[in-house]
Structures are given as C-alpha cells and as structure tokens.
Coordinates of C-alpha atoms and ligand atoms in Angstrom, one line a residue:
X1 CA 0.0 0.0 0.0
X2 CA 1.3 3.5 -0.9
X3 CA 2.5 5.5 2.1
X4 CA 0.2 8.3 3.3
X5 CA 1.6 11.8 2.5
X6 CA 2.6 14.0 5.5
X7 CA -0.2 16.4 4.6
X8 CA -3.3 15.7 2.5
X9 CA -3.8 19.2 1.3
X10 CA -1.3 22.1 1.5
X11 CA -2.1 25.7 0.7
X12 CA 0.7 28.2 0.0
X13 CA -0.3 31.9 0.6
X14 CA 2.5 33.5 -1.4
X15 CA 4.7 31.2 -3.5
X16 CA 7.9 32.9 -4.4
X17 CA 11.5 31.8 -3.8
X18 CA 10.8 30.2 -0.4
X19 CA 7.2 28.9 -0.9
X20 CA 8.0 27.4 -4.3
X21 CA 11.2 25.7 -2.9
X22 CA 9.0 24.2 -0.2
X23 CA 6.5 23.0 -2.8
X24 CA 9.3 21.5 -4.8
X25 CA 10.4 19.5 -1.8
X26 CA 6.8 18.3 -1.2
X27 CA 6.6 17.2 -4.8
X28 CA 9.9 15.5 -4.8
X29 CA 9.2 13.6 -1.6
X30 CA 5.5 13.1 -2.1
X31 CA 4.7 14.9 1.1
X32 CA 1.4 16.5 0.0
X33 CA -1.7 14.9 -1.5
X34 CA -2.4 18.1 -3.3
X35 CA -1.0 21.6 -3.4
X36 CA -2.9 24.9 -3.9
X37 CA -1.0 28.1 -4.6
X38 CA -2.4 31.5 -3.8
X39 CA -0.9 34.8 -4.9
X40 CA -2.2 38.2 -6.2
X41 CA -0.9 38.2 -9.7
X42 CA -2.1 35.9 -12.5
X43 CA 1.5 35.6 -13.9
X44 CA 2.6 34.1 -10.5
X45 CA -0.3 31.6 -10.6
X46 CA 0.4 30.7 -14.2
X47 CA 4.0 30.1 -13.4
X48 CA 3.1 27.7 -10.6
X49 CA 1.0 25.6 -13.0
X50 CA 3.6 25.7 -15.7
X51 CA 6.3 24.6 -13.2
X52 CA 4.1 21.8 -11.9
X53 CA 4.4 22.9 -8.3
X54 CA 0.7 23.4 -7.7
X55 CA -2.4 21.3 -8.6
X56 CA -4.7 24.3 -8.2
X57 CA -4.2 28.1 -8.1
X58 CA -6.3 30.9 -6.9
X59 CA -6.1 34.5 -5.8
X60 CA -9.0 33.9 -3.3
X61 CA -7.7 33.3 0.2
X62 CA -10.9 31.6 1.4
X63 CA -10.8 29.1 -1.5
X64 CA -7.1 28.5 -1.0
X65 CA -7.3 27.4 2.6
X66 CA -10.5 25.4 2.4
X67 CA -9.9 21.9 3.6
X68 CA -6.1 22.5 3.8
X69 CA -4.4 20.7 6.7
X70 CA -1.3 22.7 6.2
X71 CA -1.3 26.4 5.4
X72 CA 2.1 28.0 4.6
X73 CA 2.2 31.8 4.8
X74 CA 5.2 32.7 2.5
X75 CA 4.4 36.2 1.4
X76 CA 6.2 39.4 2.5
X77 CA 5.9 40.1 6.2
X78 CA 3.9 43.3 5.8
X79 CA 1.0 41.2 4.2
X80 CA 0.8 38.7 7.1
X81 CA -1.7 40.5 9.3
X82 CA -4.3 41.0 6.5
X83 CA -3.8 37.4 5.3
X84 CA -4.3 36.0 8.8
X85 CA -7.5 38.0 9.2
X86 CA -8.8 36.9 5.8
X87 CA -8.0 33.2 6.1
X88 CA -9.1 32.8 9.8
X89 CA -12.9 32.2 9.2
X90 CA -12.2 29.6 6.5
X91 CA -9.6 27.4 8.2
X92 CA -10.3 23.7 8.7
X93 CA -10.5 22.6 12.4
X94 CA -7.2 21.1 13.4
X95 CA -5.3 22.7 10.5
X96 CA -1.6 23.6 11.0
X97 CA -0.6 27.2 10.0
X98 CA 3.1 27.9 9.5
X99 CA 5.1 30.8 8.1
X100 CA 8.6 31.5 6.9
X101 CA 9.1 35.1 8.0
X102 CA 12.6 36.4 8.6
X103 CA 11.4 38.2 11.8
X104 CA 9.5 36.3 14.4
X105 CA 8.1 38.5 17.2
X106 CA 6.3 40.9 14.8
X107 CA 5.1 38.1 12.6
X108 CA 3.7 36.1 15.5
X109 CA 2.0 39.4 16.7
X110 CA 0.5 39.9 13.2
X111 CA -0.8 36.4 12.8
X112 CA -1.5 34.6 16.1
X113 CA -4.3 36.9 17.5
X114 CA -6.5 36.4 14.4
X115 CA -6.4 32.6 14.3
X116 CA -9.3 30.6 15.7
X117 CA -8.6 28.4 18.8
X118 CA -9.1 25.1 16.9
X119 CA -6.0 25.5 14.6
X120 CA -2.3 25.2 15.4
X121 CA 0.2 27.9 14.6
X122 CA 3.9 26.9 14.2
X123 CA 6.1 29.8 13.3
X124 CA 9.3 29.0 11.4
X125 CA 12.2 30.6 9.6
X126 CA 14.4 28.8 7.2
X127 CA 17.8 30.4 7.1
X128 CA 18.3 29.9 3.4
X129 CA 17.8 32.1 0.4
X130 CA 19.2 33.8 -2.7
X131 CA 18.9 37.3 -4.1
X132 CA 16.3 36.1 -6.6
X133 CA 12.5 36.2 -6.1
X134 CA 9.4 34.5 -7.5
X135 CA 8.3 30.9 -8.1
X136 CA 10.8 30.4 -10.9
X137 CA 13.7 31.2 -8.6
X138 CA 13.0 28.3 -6.2
X139 CA 14.7 24.9 -6.1
X140 CA 14.2 21.8 -3.8
X141 CA 17.8 21.8 -2.6
X142 CA 17.7 25.4 -1.2
X143 CA 17.3 24.2 2.4
X144 CA 19.8 21.4 2.4
X145 CA 22.3 21.7 5.3
X146 CA 20.8 25.0 6.3
X147 CA 19.2 25.8 9.7
X148 CA 15.5 26.1 10.1
X149 CA 14.5 27.9 13.3
X150 CA 11.2 27.1 15.0
X151 CA 9.8 29.6 17.5
X152 CA 6.8 27.8 19.0
X153 CA 4.1 29.9 20.6
X154 CA 3.3 29.3 24.2
X155 CA 0.9 26.4 24.6
X156 CA 1.5 25.3 21.0
X157 CA 0.5 21.9 19.9
X158 CA 3.4 19.4 20.1
X159 CA 2.0 17.1 17.4
X160 CA 1.7 20.1 15.0
X161 CA 5.3 21.2 15.8
X162 CA 6.5 17.6 15.2
X163 CA 4.8 17.6 11.7
X164 CA 6.4 20.9 10.7
X165 CA 9.7 19.7 12.0
X166 CA 9.3 16.5 9.9
X167 CA 8.8 18.6 6.8
X168 CA 12.0 20.6 7.4
X169 CA 14.0 17.4 8.1
X170 CA 12.8 16.0 4.7
X171 CA 14.0 19.3 3.1
X172 CA 17.4 18.6 4.5
X173 CA 17.4 21.3 7.2
X174 CA 19.0 21.2 10.6
X175 CA 16.3 22.3 13.2
X176 CA 16.7 24.6 16.1
X177 CA 14.1 25.9 18.5
X178 CA 14.3 29.4 20.0
X179 CA 12.2 32.0 21.7
X180 CA 11.0 34.6 19.1
X181 CA 12.8 37.5 20.8
X182 CA 16.1 35.6 20.9
X183 CA 15.7 34.7 17.2
X184 CA 15.3 38.4 16.3
X185 CA 18.4 39.3 18.2
X186 CA 20.5 36.6 16.6
X187 CA 19.2 37.4 13.1
X188 CA 19.9 41.1 13.6
X189 CA 23.6 40.5 13.9
X190 CA 23.9 37.5 11.5
X191 CA 21.7 38.7 8.7
X192 CA 20.0 42.1 9.1
X193 CA 23.2 44.1 9.9
X194 CA 25.3 42.5 7.1
X195 CA 22.5 43.3 4.6
X196 CA 22.3 46.9 5.9
X197 CA 26.0 47.3 5.5
X198 CA 25.9 45.9 1.9
X199 CA 23.0 48.3 1.0
X200 CA 25.0 51.2 2.4
X201 CA 28.2 50.4 0.6
X202 CA 26.6 49.9 -2.7
X203 CA 24.5 53.0 -2.2
X204 CA 27.6 55.0 -1.3
X205 CA 29.4 53.7 -4.4
X206 CA 26.4 54.7 -6.5
X207 CA 26.5 58.2 -5.1
X208 CA 30.2 58.7 -6.2
X209 CA 31.1 60.9 -9.1
X210 CA 30.4 59.4 -12.5
X211 CA 34.0 58.6 -13.5
X212 CA 34.7 56.8 -10.1
X213 CA 31.4 54.9 -10.4
X214 CA 32.5 53.4 -13.7
X215 CA 35.8 52.2 -12.1
X216 CA 34.0 50.7 -9.1
X217 CA 32.1 48.4 -11.5
X218 CA 35.2 47.6 -13.6
X219 CA 37.3 46.6 -10.6
X220 CA 34.4 45.2 -8.5
X221 CA 36.2 41.8 -8.1
X222 CA 38.4 43.3 -5.5
X223 CA 35.6 43.1 -2.8
X224 CA 32.7 45.3 -3.9
X225 CA 31.2 42.5 -6.0
X226 CA 30.3 40.3 -3.0
X227 CA 28.4 43.3 -1.5
X228 CA 26.5 43.9 -4.7
X229 CA 25.1 40.3 -4.6
X230 CA 23.7 40.9 -1.0
X231 CA 22.5 44.4 -1.9
X232 CA 20.5 42.9 -4.8
X233 CA 18.1 41.2 -2.4
X234 CA 14.4 41.9 -2.7
X235 CA 13.7 45.5 -1.7
X236 CA 10.2 44.8 -0.3
X237 CA 11.4 41.9 1.9
X238 CA 14.2 44.0 3.3
X239 CA 12.1 47.0 3.9
X240 CA 9.7 44.8 5.9
X241 CA 12.5 43.2 7.9
X242 CA 13.9 46.6 9.1
X243 CA 10.4 47.9 9.8
X244 CA 9.6 44.8 11.9
X245 CA 12.8 44.1 13.7
X246 CA 13.5 47.7 14.7
X247 CA 14.8 47.4 18.3
X248 CA 17.2 44.5 17.7
X249 CA 18.6 46.1 14.5
X250 CA 19.1 49.5 16.1
X251 CA 20.9 47.9 19.1
X252 CA 23.4 46.0 16.9
X253 CA 23.7 49.0 14.6
X254 CA 24.7 51.2 17.6
X255 CA 27.4 48.6 18.6
X256 CA 28.6 48.5 15.0
X257 CA 28.9 52.3 14.7
X258 CA 31.0 52.4 17.9
X259 CA 33.3 49.7 16.6
X260 CA 33.6 51.5 13.3
X261 CA 34.5 54.7 15.0
X262 CA 37.2 52.8 17.0
X263 CA 38.6 51.5 13.7
X264 CA 38.6 55.0 12.2
X265 CA 40.6 56.2 15.2
X266 CA 43.1 53.4 14.9
X267 CA 43.7 54.2 11.2
X268 CA 44.0 58.0 12.0
X269 CA 46.5 57.3 14.8
X270 CA 48.5 54.8 12.7
X271 CA 47.7 52.1 15.3
X272 CA 48.5 49.1 13.0
X273 CA 48.6 46.7 16.0
X274 CA 44.9 47.2 16.8
X275 CA 44.0 46.7 13.2
X276 CA 46.0 43.5 12.8
X277 CA 44.6 42.1 16.1
X278 CA 41.1 42.6 14.9
X279 CA 41.7 41.2 11.4
X280 CA 43.4 38.1 13.0
X281 CA 40.3 37.6 15.2
X282 CA 37.9 37.9 12.2
X283 CA 40.0 35.5 10.1
X284 CA 39.5 32.9 12.8
X285 CA 35.8 33.4 12.7
X286 CA 35.7 32.7 9.0
X287 CA 37.4 29.4 9.7
X288 CA 34.8 28.4 12.2
X289 CA 32.0 29.3 9.7
X290 CA 33.7 27.0 7.2
X291 CA 34.1 24.2 9.8
X292 CA 30.4 24.5 10.6
X293 CA 29.7 24.0 6.9
X294 CA 27.8 27.3 6.6
X295 CA 30.2 28.9 4.1
Ligands
NAP1 P1 9.1 36.3 -3.1 O1 10.0 35.4 -3.9 O2 9.1 37.8 -3.4 O3 7.6 35.8 -3.1 C1 6.6 36.4 -2.4 C2 5.3 35.7 -2.8 O4 4.2 36.3 -2.1 C3 5.0 35.8 -4.3 O5 4.4 34.7 -4.7 C4 3.9 37.0 -4.3 O6 3.1 36.8 -5.5 C5 3.2 36.7 -3.0 N1 2.4 37.8 -2.5 C6 2.8 39.1 -2.3 N2 1.9 39.8 -1.6 C7 0.9 38.9 -1.4 C8 -0.4 39.1 -0.8 N3 -0.8 40.2 -0.3 N4 -1.2 38.0 -0.8 C9 -0.8 36.8 -1.3 N5 0.4 36.6 -1.9 C10 1.2 37.7 -1.9 O7 9.5 36.3 -1.5 P2 10.4 35.2 -0.7 O8 11.8 35.5 -0.9 O9 9.8 33.8 -1.0 O10 10.0 35.6 0.8 C11 8.8 35.3 1.3 C12 8.9 35.2 2.8 O11 10.0 34.4 3.2 C13 9.2 36.6 3.5 O12 8.4 36.7 4.6 C14 10.6 36.6 3.9 O13 10.9 37.3 5.1 C15 10.9 35.1 4.1 N6 12.2 34.6 3.8 C16 12.9 35.0 2.7 C17 14.2 34.5 2.5 C18 15.0 35.0 1.3 O14 16.2 35.0 1.3 N7 14.3 35.3 0.2 C19 14.8 33.7 3.4 C20 14.1 33.2 4.5 C21 12.8 33.7 4.7 P3 2.3 38.0 -6.1 O15 3.2 39.2 -6.2 O16 1.8 37.5 -7.4 O17 1.2 38.2 -5.1

C-alpha cells in the first residue's frame, strides 16, 4: 500500500522563492496529497501551474485554505496580518498554520491573535535564500544543510510542531528551537546588519562621481562584487525586515557604529597593531564558519 503523504492538502499563501522551494520538496518527496497556490498576480499563478508545483491556483484566500491541513504563509511580512484575518474564518478545524518570515516577534503578533482556537500555529524561519524572487527562482535543494529555526508559541500543539519539523527534516534542514525575541536578536547580527552594510556600501558607491562609479564596476572583483550580490536582495522583503525588527537592529547598529569609530581612530592614529589584532580575530571566525559547513 502506498505511504500516506505527510499532509493531505497544502495551501501556500505567497509562493515565491521560499514557498516554491518548499512546494518542490513536497513534490519530490510526495509529502502533499495536493498543493494549492495563492498569490495576487495571474502571472505568478500561471508560473506555478507551468512549473508543476501546484495542482490548483487561486487569488482567493478563502478558497485556497478550504480543507487544507497545512497552510504555509510565505508572502512578504507586511502582508501577514491582513492574510491571517482573511483566512481565519475559512480554516479547517485542526489545520496547521506555519510561516517562513525572517522576523519572528512581529510576525507572531501579526498572525496569532487572528487565528481561531481550533487550529495550530507553528512559526518557522528557514535560514536559506538567494537574491532572486518569484516561483521560478525556487529549487528543492535550497534548504539542504541550512538551519530552520522554529519559534513555537506558548501552549502550542506538540504534534503540529512535530509535523512541521518532519517537513523541514525532509527538506534537509537542521532544526533549532528558540524564543522569538532571541531569534530576532541573533538574526539582527547574523543577517540584518550585514545586509544593511551591503545596502549602504553599494549606495555610497552609486553616489560617487560618474568617473569613479565606472571604475567601481570595472574593478568590482576586489571586494565590492560580494556586497552587490547581497544588496541585490528583494527591496520589499528587506524594507519589511527593518520595519519589523527595529529594536534589535538598532541595538546592533549602535554597537557596530561604535566599533567602526574605534577602527577609524586606529587608522588615523597609525595604530596598526589594533587593526592586525582585529583582522586576525575575524579571520579565525571565517574558519569556524567553514568548519560549521555554513560557508
Ligand atoms: P518572493 O519570492 O518575493 O515571493 C513572495 C510571494 O508572495 C509571491 O508569490 C507573491 O506573488 C506573493 N504575495 C505578495 N503579496 C501577497 C499578498 N498580499 N497575498 C498573497 N500573496 C502575496 O519572496 P520570498 O523570498 O519567497 O519571501 C517570502 C517570505 O520568506 C518573506 O516573509 C521573507 O521574510 C521570508 N524569507 C525569505 C528569505 C529569502 O532569502 N528570500 C529567506 C528566509 C525567509 P504576487 O506578487 O503575485 O502576489
């Protein structure tokens, strides 16, 4: 007898890079009996059918979540509150609702209060991505060897958490569980600040005089190029991250600004020893990232 899929019916609300990669994993490993994709634009829905990652498509939230036993909210964070309100009256009793938002406290606050008591919310954040967007950009291997952080809500249903965990294991992820506020602090330093620095550097280069700007592009392989890849990330997604992880980002930004000022002073004073000490420390950190297979 054929094995039962993990979920009978899965609905994706938003199906871009992350949602479509999850749908591809579900297709590959036969984890979903059927998949319905929901997005605003017809071209997104057409792409899902063409790629074979959804059996049905709709722009109607109520229709999308009807009878779904897993609902994945994978749209920009700023849309989550309105989506939670719209789907709430139509959710099947016992359904599991999960999300993939890059910020957890604000997303939980946007979604949880609107859900009925007879469904189970399991917030999650896969630490995987590229600078590309949309359903065509996804691929099933995106999550392999990457962390997925679960931030269960108080009193959350253990069986629902176990099912979402099972999905992420099948996707090849390593699973960690954290409090939402801790998640937001960790991500502020590991992801949000580095992106902010990249956006700033590339913006500064773009503001340079025209002749210098040309040369920055020409000689970009000397370091600038790596920042341009990060700075090419989706503008809406990153706007939402900074608008929704304000406190933690401002705190690490303050620390960073102080450290940058200290470096500025070392350079001005000709204090090569301090510079070398810092660079030796940071080189060792790179080695530990490689050892942790996160390079
Ligand atoms: P994406 O590729 O831009 O996809 C977003 C999807 O949401 C599209 O299908 C879009 O289609 C749909 N959408 C937008 N507004 C909507 C609305 N009001 N109702 C329904 N669907 C809507 O974005 P992504 O990179 O997959 O990111 C999605 C989520 O994953 C974000 O919350 C982000 O924080 C999180 N995340 C992203 C990454 C990353 O590196 N990209 C990593 C981890 C987590 P239409 O435009 O046709 O509506």
